[in-house]
Amino acid sequence: MNSISRAGLALFSLLCGSCGAETAFAQVRAQFAVDVLATCQKPAVKDVPIHVEGTGILSTSGSARVDVDGGSLGRTRYETKLGQTSAAAGGSASLRVTSRSSLRATRDYPNHQMIIDLQVSGKECAITVRNVLKPGKHQYAFVSGGGTAYCDKPRILRTACQAF
């Protein structure tokens, strides 16, 4: 279960699309949470619950940071500049602005992409998470420090987002 939990953490590690700089200069700040069920063939596990939460900050300079807490797995920080792709375990990650109040984070894994859209307007915040298989692929492959997990499409049970 530890390796699947790590796979789940990797799955949602870019949930607000990385953010950065001092919070005093921030344009957008948000807290998020995602609950997922994962079923994998390797390792063989069924309906493993995964809960991940964190915060993201997008500054006026275009730098971005996201801090993710995976519970017993500890905290992870991602930092980048808008429009740049950065290395991540088993793939890459990128962030782009899609409008004045929304961001798109894309986490590229070997077999699929995880796409996270975050929209913040005042104190309102909305987040959507979707996983898209690459052409010719049939399983989702999540890479983490515990290895690679080959899974069915993760079932997203709940997402929550709050601007602050």
PDB file of C-alpha atoms in Angstrom:
ATOM      1  CA  MET A   1       0.000   0.000   0.000  1.00  0.00           C
ATOM      2  CA  ASN A   2       2.924   2.366   0.580  1.00  0.00           C
ATOM      3  CA  SER A   3       3.913   2.326  -3.093  1.00  0.00           C
ATOM      4  CA  ILE A   4       0.330   2.897  -4.226  1.00  0.00           C
ATOM      5  CA  SER A   5      -0.014   5.756  -1.736  1.00  0.00           C
ATOM      6  CA  ARG A   6       3.143   7.262  -3.185  1.00  0.00           C
ATOM      7  CA  ALA A   7       1.693   6.781  -6.661  1.00  0.00           C
ATOM      8  CA  GLY A   8      -1.402   8.637  -5.503  1.00  0.00           C
ATOM      9  CA  LEU A   9       0.711  11.425  -4.096  1.00  0.00           C
ATOM     10  CA  ALA A  10       2.565  11.693  -7.386  1.00  0.00           C
ATOM     11  CA  LEU A  11      -0.769  11.623  -9.203  1.00  0.00           C
ATOM     12  CA  PHE A  12      -1.951  14.776  -7.467  1.00  0.00           C
ATOM     13  CA  SER A  13       1.333  16.468  -6.737  1.00  0.00           C
ATOM     14  CA  LEU A  14       0.709  19.414  -9.028  1.00  0.00           C
ATOM     15  CA  LEU A  15      -2.775  20.226  -7.928  1.00  0.00           C
ATOM     16  CA  CYS A  16      -2.716  23.968  -8.210  1.00  0.00           C
ATOM     17  CA  GLY A  17      -0.014  24.078 -10.723  1.00  0.00           C
ATOM     18  CA  SER A  18       3.202  25.095  -8.931  1.00  0.00           C
ATOM     19  CA  CYS A  19       3.464  28.570  -7.380  1.00  0.00           C
ATOM     20  CA  GLY A  20       6.189  30.866  -5.899  1.00  0.00           C
ATOM     21  CA  ALA A  21       7.631  34.129  -4.528  1.00  0.00           C
ATOM     22  CA  GLU A  22       6.667  35.937  -1.366  1.00  0.00           C
ATOM     23  CA  THR A  23       2.990  35.752  -0.433  1.00  0.00           C
ATOM     24  CA  ALA A  24       2.963  39.544  -0.073  1.00  0.00           C
ATOM     25  CA  PHE A  25       3.345  39.731  -3.871  1.00  0.00           C
ATOM     26  CA  ALA A  26       0.871  36.945  -4.637  1.00  0.00           C
ATOM     27  CA  GLN A  27      -1.909  37.306  -7.180  1.00  0.00           C
ATOM     28  CA  VAL A  28      -3.588  33.996  -6.427  1.00  0.00           C
ATOM     29  CA  ARG A  29      -3.433  31.766  -3.346  1.00  0.00           C
ATOM     30  CA  ALA A  30      -5.495  28.631  -2.869  1.00  0.00           C
ATOM     31  CA  GLN A  31      -5.822  25.575  -0.662  1.00  0.00           C
ATOM     32  CA  PHE A  32      -6.920  22.288  -2.214  1.00  0.00           C
ATOM     33  CA  ALA A  33      -7.799  18.708  -1.337  1.00  0.00           C
ATOM     34  CA  VAL A  34      -8.475  15.600  -3.400  1.00  0.00           C
ATOM     35  CA  ASP A  35      -9.792  12.184  -2.378  1.00  0.00           C
ATOM     36  CA  VAL A  36      -9.214   9.286  -4.769  1.00  0.00           C
ATOM     37  CA  LEU A  37      -9.664   5.522  -4.971  1.00  0.00           C
ATOM     38  CA  ALA A  38      -6.948   3.646  -6.827  1.00  0.00           C
ATOM     39  CA  THR A  39      -7.015   0.060  -8.122  1.00  0.00           C
ATOM     40  CA  CYS A  40      -3.775  -1.295  -9.527  1.00  0.00           C
ATOM     41  CA  GLN A  41      -2.590  -4.536 -11.051  1.00  0.00           C
ATOM     42  CA  LYS A  42       1.058  -3.994 -10.104  1.00  0.00           C
ATOM     43  CA  PRO A  43       1.151  -3.884  -7.164  1.00  0.00           C
ATOM     44  CA  ALA A  44      -2.167  -5.738  -6.877  1.00  0.00           C
ATOM     45  CA  VAL A  45      -4.384  -3.500  -4.718  1.00  0.00           C
ATOM     46  CA  LYS A  46      -8.065  -2.623  -4.924  1.00  0.00           C
ATOM     47  CA  ASP A  47      -9.808   0.601  -3.921  1.00  0.00           C
ATOM     48  CA  VAL A  48      -6.943   2.143  -1.968  1.00  0.00           C
ATOM     49  CA  PRO A  49      -8.126   5.490  -0.535  1.00  0.00           C
ATOM     50  CA  ILE A  50      -5.729   8.378  -1.103  1.00  0.00           C
ATOM     51  CA  HIS A  51      -6.098  11.842   0.409  1.00  0.00           C
ATOM     52  CA  VAL A  52      -3.826  14.687  -0.656  1.00  0.00           C
ATOM     53  CA  GLU A  53      -4.035  18.361   0.294  1.00  0.00           C
ATOM     54  CA  GLY A  54      -1.917  21.428  -0.124  1.00  0.00           C
ATOM     55  CA  THR A  55      -1.550  25.082  -1.017  1.00  0.00           C
ATOM     56  CA  GLY A  56      -0.524  26.897  -4.169  1.00  0.00           C
ATOM     57  CA  ILE A  57       0.638  30.453  -4.823  1.00  0.00           C
ATOM     58  CA  LEU A  58       0.949  32.243  -8.168  1.00  0.00           C
ATOM     59  CA  SER A  59       2.903  35.496  -7.937  1.00  0.00           C
ATOM     60  CA  THR A  60       2.731  38.597 -10.117  1.00  0.00           C
ATOM     61  CA  SER A  61       6.266  37.752 -11.344  1.00  0.00           C
ATOM     62  CA  GLY A  62       4.949  34.548 -12.960  1.00  0.00           C
ATOM     63  CA  SER A  63       6.703  32.238 -10.532  1.00  0.00           C
ATOM     64  CA  ALA A  64       4.638  29.536  -8.929  1.00  0.00           C
ATOM     65  CA  ARG A  65       4.884  27.114  -5.997  1.00  0.00           C
ATOM     66  CA  VAL A  66       2.726  24.287  -4.705  1.00  0.00           C
ATOM     67  CA  ASP A  67       3.194  22.509  -1.373  1.00  0.00           C
ATOM     68  CA  VAL A  68       1.554  19.085  -1.157  1.00  0.00           C
ATOM     69  CA  ASP A  69       0.945  17.095   2.030  1.00  0.00           C
ATOM     70  CA  GLY A  70       0.472  13.376   1.532  1.00  0.00           C
ATOM     71  CA  GLY A  71      -0.129  12.612   5.212  1.00  0.00           C
ATOM     72  CA  SER A  72       2.285   9.956   6.447  1.00  0.00           C
ATOM     73  CA  LEU A  73       4.258  10.332   3.195  1.00  0.00           C
ATOM     74  CA  GLY A  74       5.301  13.840   4.189  1.00  0.00           C
ATOM     75  CA  ARG A  75       5.401  17.115   2.279  1.00  0.00           C
ATOM     76  CA  THR A  76       6.590  17.838  -1.254  1.00  0.00           C
ATOM     77  CA  ARG A  77       7.279  21.244  -2.836  1.00  0.00           C
ATOM     78  CA  TYR A  78       7.210  22.048  -6.558  1.00  0.00           C
ATOM     79  CA  GLU A  79       8.477  25.367  -7.930  1.00  0.00           C
ATOM     80  CA  THR A  80       8.507  26.660 -11.493  1.00  0.00           C
ATOM     81  CA  LYS A  81       7.966  29.689 -13.738  1.00  0.00           C
ATOM     82  CA  LEU A  82       4.885  30.000 -15.899  1.00  0.00           C
ATOM     83  CA  GLY A  83       5.368  28.460 -19.325  1.00  0.00           C
ATOM     84  CA  GLN A  84       8.366  26.362 -18.276  1.00  0.00           C
ATOM     85  CA  THR A  85       8.468  22.599 -18.010  1.00  0.00           C
ATOM     86  CA  SER A  86      10.278  21.134 -15.039  1.00  0.00           C
ATOM     87  CA  ALA A  87      11.488  17.611 -14.351  1.00  0.00           C
ATOM     88  CA  ALA A  88       9.373  15.480 -12.021  1.00  0.00           C
ATOM     89  CA  ALA A  89       9.631  11.842 -10.946  1.00  0.00           C
ATOM     90  CA  GLY A  90       8.957   9.667 -14.008  1.00  0.00           C
ATOM     91  CA  GLY A  91       8.086  12.547 -16.349  1.00  0.00           C
ATOM     92  CA  SER A  92       7.695  16.297 -16.377  1.00  0.00           C
ATOM     93  CA  ALA A  93       5.364  19.031 -15.186  1.00  0.00           C
ATOM     94  CA  SER A  94       4.246  22.312 -16.737  1.00  0.00           C
ATOM     95  CA  LEU A  95       2.028  25.240 -15.826  1.00  0.00           C
ATOM     96  CA  ARG A  96       0.258  27.805 -17.973  1.00  0.00           C
ATOM     97  CA  VAL A  97      -2.201  30.617 -17.461  1.00  0.00           C
ATOM     98  CA  THR A  98      -5.464  29.945 -19.305  1.00  0.00           C
ATOM     99  CA  SER A  99      -7.179  33.244 -18.351  1.00  0.00           C
ATOM    100  CA  ARG A 100      -6.843  36.103 -15.846  1.00  0.00           C
ATOM    101  CA  SER A 101      -8.191  33.843 -13.118  1.00  0.00           C
ATOM    102  CA  SER A 102      -7.249  30.301 -14.127  1.00  0.00           C
ATOM    103  CA  LEU A 103      -4.240  28.027 -14.409  1.00  0.00           C
ATOM    104  CA  ARG A 104      -3.645  24.636 -16.030  1.00  0.00           C
ATOM    105  CA  ALA A 105      -1.069  22.280 -14.582  1.00  0.00           C
ATOM    106  CA  THR A 106      -0.107  19.263 -16.668  1.00  0.00           C
ATOM    107  CA  ARG A 107       1.777  16.330 -15.142  1.00  0.00           C
ATOM    108  CA  ASP A 108       3.234  14.146 -17.888  1.00  0.00           C
ATOM    109  CA  TYR A 109       3.645  10.468 -16.922  1.00  0.00           C
ATOM    110  CA  PRO A 110       4.953   7.678 -19.193  1.00  0.00           C
ATOM    111  CA  ASN A 111       1.464   6.435 -20.182  1.00  0.00           C
ATOM    112  CA  HIS A 112      -0.805   9.413 -19.557  1.00  0.00           C
ATOM    113  CA  GLN A 113      -1.206  13.041 -18.635  1.00  0.00           C
ATOM    114  CA  MET A 114      -2.881  14.367 -15.527  1.00  0.00           C
ATOM    115  CA  ILE A 115      -4.456  17.759 -16.258  1.00  0.00           C
ATOM    116  CA  ILE A 116      -5.512  20.032 -13.417  1.00  0.00           C
ATOM    117  CA  ASP A 117      -7.525  23.187 -14.038  1.00  0.00           C
ATOM    118  CA  LEU A 118      -7.726  25.719 -11.218  1.00  0.00           C
ATOM    119  CA  GLN A 119      -9.942  28.777 -11.393  1.00  0.00           C
ATOM    120  CA  VAL A 120      -9.885  31.471  -8.692  1.00  0.00           C
ATOM    121  CA  SER A 121     -12.168  34.506  -8.640  1.00  0.00           C
ATOM    122  CA  GLY A 122     -12.084  36.595  -5.471  1.00  0.00           C
ATOM    123  CA  LYS A 123     -12.683  34.129  -2.651  1.00  0.00           C
ATOM    124  CA  GLU A 124     -14.230  31.524  -4.969  1.00  0.00           C
ATOM    125  CA  CYS A 125     -12.131  28.601  -6.197  1.00  0.00           C
ATOM    126  CA  ALA A 126     -12.851  25.612  -8.444  1.00  0.00           C
ATOM    127  CA  ILE A 127     -10.594  22.698  -9.353  1.00  0.00           C
ATOM    128  CA  THR A 128     -10.988  19.874 -11.852  1.00  0.00           C
ATOM    129  CA  VAL A 129      -8.660  16.916 -12.266  1.00  0.00           C
ATOM    130  CA  ARG A 130      -8.643  14.553 -15.235  1.00  0.00           C
ATOM    131  CA  ASN A 131      -6.356  11.781 -16.435  1.00  0.00           C
ATOM    132  CA  VAL A 132      -5.935  11.188 -20.165  1.00  0.00           C
ATOM    133  CA  LEU A 133      -4.232   8.101 -21.610  1.00  0.00           C
ATOM    134  CA  LYS A 134      -1.668   8.635 -24.364  1.00  0.00           C
ATOM    135  CA  PRO A 135      -2.430   7.012 -27.744  1.00  0.00           C
ATOM    136  CA  GLY A 136      -1.870   3.247 -27.688  1.00  0.00           C
ATOM    137  CA  LYS A 137      -1.639   3.024 -23.870  1.00  0.00           C
ATOM    138  CA  HIS A 138      -4.098   0.998 -21.773  1.00  0.00           C
ATOM    139  CA  GLN A 139      -2.942   1.496 -18.172  1.00  0.00           C
ATOM    140  CA  TYR A 140      -2.047   4.491 -16.068  1.00  0.00           C
ATOM    141  CA  ALA A 141       1.595   4.303 -14.938  1.00  0.00           C
ATOM    142  CA  PHE A 142       2.405   6.396 -11.855  1.00  0.00           C
ATOM    143  CA  VAL A 143       6.074   6.792 -10.962  1.00  0.00           C
ATOM    144  CA  SER A 144       7.169   7.654  -7.422  1.00  0.00           C
ATOM    145  CA  GLY A 145      10.056   6.957  -5.066  1.00  0.00           C
ATOM    146  CA  GLY A 146       8.497   3.552  -4.356  1.00  0.00           C
ATOM    147  CA  GLY A 147       8.610   2.490  -8.024  1.00  0.00           C
ATOM    148  CA  THR A 148       6.004   2.372 -10.770  1.00  0.00           C
ATOM    149  CA  ALA A 149       2.374   1.433 -10.175  1.00  0.00           C
ATOM    150  CA  TYR A 150       0.258   0.223 -13.138  1.00  0.00           C
ATOM    151  CA  CYS A 151      -3.354   1.098 -12.478  1.00  0.00           C
ATOM    152  CA  ASP A 152      -6.880   1.490 -13.786  1.00  0.00           C
ATOM    153  CA  LYS A 153      -8.107   5.048 -14.231  1.00  0.00           C
ATOM    154  CA  PRO A 154      -8.062   6.646 -10.756  1.00  0.00           C
ATOM    155  CA  ARG A 155     -11.542   7.392  -9.410  1.00  0.00           C
ATOM    156  CA  ILE A 156     -11.737  10.935  -8.104  1.00  0.00           C
ATOM    157  CA  LEU A 157     -14.225  10.965  -5.254  1.00  0.00           C
ATOM    158  CA  ARG A 158     -13.975  14.568  -4.099  1.00  0.00           C
ATOM    159  CA  THR A 159     -12.118  17.761  -4.863  1.00  0.00           C
ATOM    160  CA  ALA A 160     -12.174  20.941  -2.812  1.00  0.00           C
ATOM    161  CA  CYS A 161     -10.544  24.311  -3.345  1.00  0.00           C
ATOM    162  CA  GLN A 162     -10.615  27.557  -1.385  1.00  0.00           C
ATOM    163  CA  ALA A 163      -8.985  30.870  -2.274  1.00  0.00           C
ATOM    164  CA  PHE A 164      -7.337  32.831   0.530  1.00  0.00           C
TER     165      PHE A 164
END
